[in-house]
Coordinates of C-alpha atoms in Angstrom, one line a residue:
Chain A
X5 CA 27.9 -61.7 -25.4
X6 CA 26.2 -61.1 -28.9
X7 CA 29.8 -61.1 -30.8
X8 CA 30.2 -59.2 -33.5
X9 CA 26.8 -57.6 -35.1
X10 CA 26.3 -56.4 -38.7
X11 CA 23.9 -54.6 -39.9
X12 CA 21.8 -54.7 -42.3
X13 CA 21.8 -58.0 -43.6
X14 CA 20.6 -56.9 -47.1
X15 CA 20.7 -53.7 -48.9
X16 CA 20.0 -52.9 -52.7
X17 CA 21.6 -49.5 -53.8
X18 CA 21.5 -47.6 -57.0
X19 CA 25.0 -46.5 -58.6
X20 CA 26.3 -43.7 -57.3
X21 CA 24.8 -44.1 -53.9
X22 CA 26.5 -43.9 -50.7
X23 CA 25.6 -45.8 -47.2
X24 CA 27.4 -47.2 -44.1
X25 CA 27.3 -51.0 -43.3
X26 CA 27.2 -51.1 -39.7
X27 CA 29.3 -53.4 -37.3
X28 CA 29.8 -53.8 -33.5
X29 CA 31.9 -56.0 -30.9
X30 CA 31.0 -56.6 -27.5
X31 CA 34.1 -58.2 -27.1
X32 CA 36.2 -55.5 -26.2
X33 CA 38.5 -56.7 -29.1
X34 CA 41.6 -54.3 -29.7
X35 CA 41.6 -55.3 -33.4
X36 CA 38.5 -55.0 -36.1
X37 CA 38.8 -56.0 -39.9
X38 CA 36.4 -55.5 -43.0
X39 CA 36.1 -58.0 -45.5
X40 CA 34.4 -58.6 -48.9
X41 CA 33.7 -62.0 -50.5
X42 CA 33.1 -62.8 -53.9
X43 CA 32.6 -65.6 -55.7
X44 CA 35.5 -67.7 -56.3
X45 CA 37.6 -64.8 -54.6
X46 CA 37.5 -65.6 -50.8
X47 CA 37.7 -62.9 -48.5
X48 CA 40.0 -60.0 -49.2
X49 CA 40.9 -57.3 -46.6
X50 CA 39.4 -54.4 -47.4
X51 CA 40.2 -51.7 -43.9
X52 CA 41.5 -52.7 -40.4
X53 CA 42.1 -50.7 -37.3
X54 CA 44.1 -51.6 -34.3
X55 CA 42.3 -49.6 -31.9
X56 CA 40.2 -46.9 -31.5
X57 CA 41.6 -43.5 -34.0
X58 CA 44.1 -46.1 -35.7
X59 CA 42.9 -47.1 -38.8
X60 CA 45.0 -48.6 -42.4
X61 CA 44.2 -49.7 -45.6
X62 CA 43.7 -53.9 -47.1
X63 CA 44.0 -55.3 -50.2
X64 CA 41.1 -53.3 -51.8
X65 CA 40.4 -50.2 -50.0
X66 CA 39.4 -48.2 -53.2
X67 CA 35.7 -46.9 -52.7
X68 CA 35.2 -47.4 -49.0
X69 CA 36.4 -45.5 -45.7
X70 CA 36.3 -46.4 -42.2
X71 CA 36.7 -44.9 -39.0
X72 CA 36.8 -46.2 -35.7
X73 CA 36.3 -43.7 -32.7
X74 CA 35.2 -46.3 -30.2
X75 CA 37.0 -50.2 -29.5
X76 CA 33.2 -51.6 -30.1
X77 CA 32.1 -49.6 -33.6
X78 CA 33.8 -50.0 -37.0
X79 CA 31.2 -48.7 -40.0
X80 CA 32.7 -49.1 -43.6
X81 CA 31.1 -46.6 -45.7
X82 CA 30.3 -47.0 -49.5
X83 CA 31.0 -43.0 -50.7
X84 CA 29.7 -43.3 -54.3
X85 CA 28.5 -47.2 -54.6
X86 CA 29.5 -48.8 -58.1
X87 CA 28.0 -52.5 -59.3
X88 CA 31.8 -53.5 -59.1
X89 CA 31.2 -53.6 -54.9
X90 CA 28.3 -56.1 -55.3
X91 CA 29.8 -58.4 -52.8
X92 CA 29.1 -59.8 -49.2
X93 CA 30.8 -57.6 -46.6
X94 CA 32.1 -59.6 -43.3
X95 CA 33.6 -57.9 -40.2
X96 CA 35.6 -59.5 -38.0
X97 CA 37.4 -59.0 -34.7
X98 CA 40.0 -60.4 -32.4
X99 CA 42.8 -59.2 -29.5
X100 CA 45.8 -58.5 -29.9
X101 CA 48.1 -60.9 -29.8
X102 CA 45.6 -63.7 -30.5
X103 CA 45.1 -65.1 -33.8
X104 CA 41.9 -66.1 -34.0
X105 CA 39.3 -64.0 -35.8
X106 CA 35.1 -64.0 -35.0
X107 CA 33.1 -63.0 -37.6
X108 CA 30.2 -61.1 -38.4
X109 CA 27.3 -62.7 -39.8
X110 CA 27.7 -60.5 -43.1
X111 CA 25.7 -57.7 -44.9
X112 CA 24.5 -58.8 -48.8
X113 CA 25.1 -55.7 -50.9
X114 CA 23.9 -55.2 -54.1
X115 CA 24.6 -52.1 -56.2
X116 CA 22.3 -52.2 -59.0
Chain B
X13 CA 52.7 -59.9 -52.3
X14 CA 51.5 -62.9 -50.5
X15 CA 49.8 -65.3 -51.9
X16 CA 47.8 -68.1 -50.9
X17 CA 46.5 -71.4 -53.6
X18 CA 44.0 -73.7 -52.3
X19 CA 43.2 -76.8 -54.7
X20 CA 40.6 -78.3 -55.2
X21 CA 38.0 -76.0 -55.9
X22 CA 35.2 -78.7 -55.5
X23 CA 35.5 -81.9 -53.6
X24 CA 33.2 -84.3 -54.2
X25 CA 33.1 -87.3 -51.9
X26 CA 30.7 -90.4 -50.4
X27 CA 30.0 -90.6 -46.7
X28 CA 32.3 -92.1 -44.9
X29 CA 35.4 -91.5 -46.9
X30 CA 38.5 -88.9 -46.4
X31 CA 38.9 -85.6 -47.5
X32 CA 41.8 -83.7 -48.1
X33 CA 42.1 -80.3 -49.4
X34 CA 45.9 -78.5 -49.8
X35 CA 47.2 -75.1 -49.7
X36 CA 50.2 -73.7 -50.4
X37 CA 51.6 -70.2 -49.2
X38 CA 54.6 -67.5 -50.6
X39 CA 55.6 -65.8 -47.7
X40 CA 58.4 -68.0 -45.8
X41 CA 57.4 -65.4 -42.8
X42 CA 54.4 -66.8 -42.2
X43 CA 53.5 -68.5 -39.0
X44 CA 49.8 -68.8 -38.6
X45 CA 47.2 -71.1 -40.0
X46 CA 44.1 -71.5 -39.9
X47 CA 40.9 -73.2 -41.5
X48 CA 37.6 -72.3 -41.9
X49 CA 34.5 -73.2 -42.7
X50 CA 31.7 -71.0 -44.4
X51 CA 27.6 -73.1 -44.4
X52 CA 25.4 -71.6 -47.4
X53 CA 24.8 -68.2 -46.4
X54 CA 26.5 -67.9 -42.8
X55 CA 29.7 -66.5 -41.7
X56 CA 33.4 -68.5 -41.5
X57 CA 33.7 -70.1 -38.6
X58 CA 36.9 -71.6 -37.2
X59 CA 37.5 -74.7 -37.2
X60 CA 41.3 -75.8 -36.3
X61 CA 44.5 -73.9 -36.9
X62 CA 48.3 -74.5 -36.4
X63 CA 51.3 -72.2 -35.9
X64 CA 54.7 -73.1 -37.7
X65 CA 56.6 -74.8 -34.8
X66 CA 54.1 -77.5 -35.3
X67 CA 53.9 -80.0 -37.6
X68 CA 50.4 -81.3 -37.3
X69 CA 47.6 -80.8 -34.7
X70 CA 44.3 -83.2 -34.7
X71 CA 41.0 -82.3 -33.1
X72 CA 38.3 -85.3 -33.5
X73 CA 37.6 -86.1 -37.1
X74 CA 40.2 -83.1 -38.3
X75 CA 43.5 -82.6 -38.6
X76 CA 45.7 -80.5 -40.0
X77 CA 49.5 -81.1 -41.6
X78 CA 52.2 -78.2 -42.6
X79 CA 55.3 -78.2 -44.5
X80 CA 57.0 -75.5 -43.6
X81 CA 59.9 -76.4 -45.9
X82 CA 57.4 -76.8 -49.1
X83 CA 55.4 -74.2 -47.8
X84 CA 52.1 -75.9 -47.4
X85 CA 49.8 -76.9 -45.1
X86 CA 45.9 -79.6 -45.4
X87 CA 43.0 -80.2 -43.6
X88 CA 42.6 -83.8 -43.5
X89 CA 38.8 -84.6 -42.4
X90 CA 38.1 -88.6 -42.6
X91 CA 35.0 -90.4 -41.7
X92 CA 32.8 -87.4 -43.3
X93 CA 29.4 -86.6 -43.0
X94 CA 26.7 -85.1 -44.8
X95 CA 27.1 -82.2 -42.0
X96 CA 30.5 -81.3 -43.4
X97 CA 29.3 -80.3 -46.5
X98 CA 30.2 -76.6 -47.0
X99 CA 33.0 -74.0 -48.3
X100 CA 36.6 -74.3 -46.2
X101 CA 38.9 -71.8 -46.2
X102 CA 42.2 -72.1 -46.0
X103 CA 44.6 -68.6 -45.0
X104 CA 47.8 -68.0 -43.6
X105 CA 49.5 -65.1 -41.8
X106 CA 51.6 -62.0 -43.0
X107 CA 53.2 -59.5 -40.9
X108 CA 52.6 -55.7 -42.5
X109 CA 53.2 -53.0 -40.6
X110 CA 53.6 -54.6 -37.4
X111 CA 49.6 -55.9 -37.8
X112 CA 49.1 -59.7 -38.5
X113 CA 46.7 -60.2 -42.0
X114 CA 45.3 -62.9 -43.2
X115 CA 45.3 -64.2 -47.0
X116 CA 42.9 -66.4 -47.5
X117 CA 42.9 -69.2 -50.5
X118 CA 39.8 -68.9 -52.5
X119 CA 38.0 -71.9 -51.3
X120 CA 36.8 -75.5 -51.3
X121 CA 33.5 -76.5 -52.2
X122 CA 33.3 -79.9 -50.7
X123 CA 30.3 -82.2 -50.9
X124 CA 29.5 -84.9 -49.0
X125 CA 27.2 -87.2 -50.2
X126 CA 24.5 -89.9 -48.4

């Protein structure tokens, strides 16, 4: 199993750009999460989905969307990227019913 | 809504000695948590959680305590080790919505030194 995947590990934008940050679960994990981290912050929830179609909003949704029309894809997309979401972005996923989260090794975004 | 403080914010200690780093939680619903630990540059990785009908659970060098009455729960690691040097993580569980979050505390730079 490779886990969960993220990609790209980097990315540099310009304000007012927009991109999707990529993750995957080979897990077959009913539950899927998006995360940023700043400094000092921790991690706040940003989107989850409970399966594929079902999808609901974190702590700080403003800026991003998500979709999630298969159990292994969740991509987060930046619509109109602002420096405020420099941040590193973590996915995570878990089943139902069980606590415990795996995360993604991250994507470094950097909206210049 | 919830909230979730995690003191200190840097823990500076000599090989060898104890480490303890607190948290304390709002939500008197909450019944999951866990501890993580984030190496420079990698992802948070689990390291031991509890649920609330336990009062402390122990895995090697780690262990973790909760008051559920004071609403606050530790990671305890003793004997450390330059290894253990990185950012923990401390969250606990809300229910919104019929889908279990996590809040996570801020984080606890810890440093262990030779």
């Amino acid at each position: 199993n490779a886990g969960v995947t993220q990609t790209p590990k980097f990315q540099v934008l310009k304000t007012g750009q927009s991109m999707t940050l990529q993750c995957a679960q080979d897990m077959n994990h009913e539950y899927m999460s998006w995360y940023r981290q700043d400094p000092g912050m921790g991690l706040r929830l940003i989107h989850y989905s409970v399966g594929a179609g079902i999808t609901d909003q974190g702590e700080v949704p403003n800026g991003y969307n998500v979709s999630r029309s298969t159990t292994e894809d969740f991509p987060l997309r930046l619509l109109s990227a602002a420096p405020s979401q420099t941040s590193v972005y973590f996915c995570a996923s878990r089943t139902g019913g069980v606590y415990e989260q795996y995360f993604g090794p991250g994507t470094r975004l950097t909206v210049t | 809504g919830e909230n979730v403080e995690q003191h200190p914010s840097t823990l500076s200690v000599q090989e060898g000695d104890s480490a303890v780093i607190k948290c304390t939680y709002s939500d008197s619903a909450s019944n999951y948590f866990p501890w993580y630990k984030q190496e420079l540059g990698k992802r948070p990785q689990l390291i031991i959680d509890i649920r609330s009908n336990v009062g402390e659970k122990k895995d090697q060098r780690i262990a973790v305590t909760l008051n559920k009455t004071a609403k606050h729960f530790s990671l305890h690691i003793t004997e450390t080790q330059p290894e253990d040097s990185a950012v923990y993580f401390c969250a606990a569980s809300i229910r919104d919505t019929g889908f279990q979050k996590l809040v996570f505390g801020t984080g606890t730079r810890l440093l262990v030194s030779p």
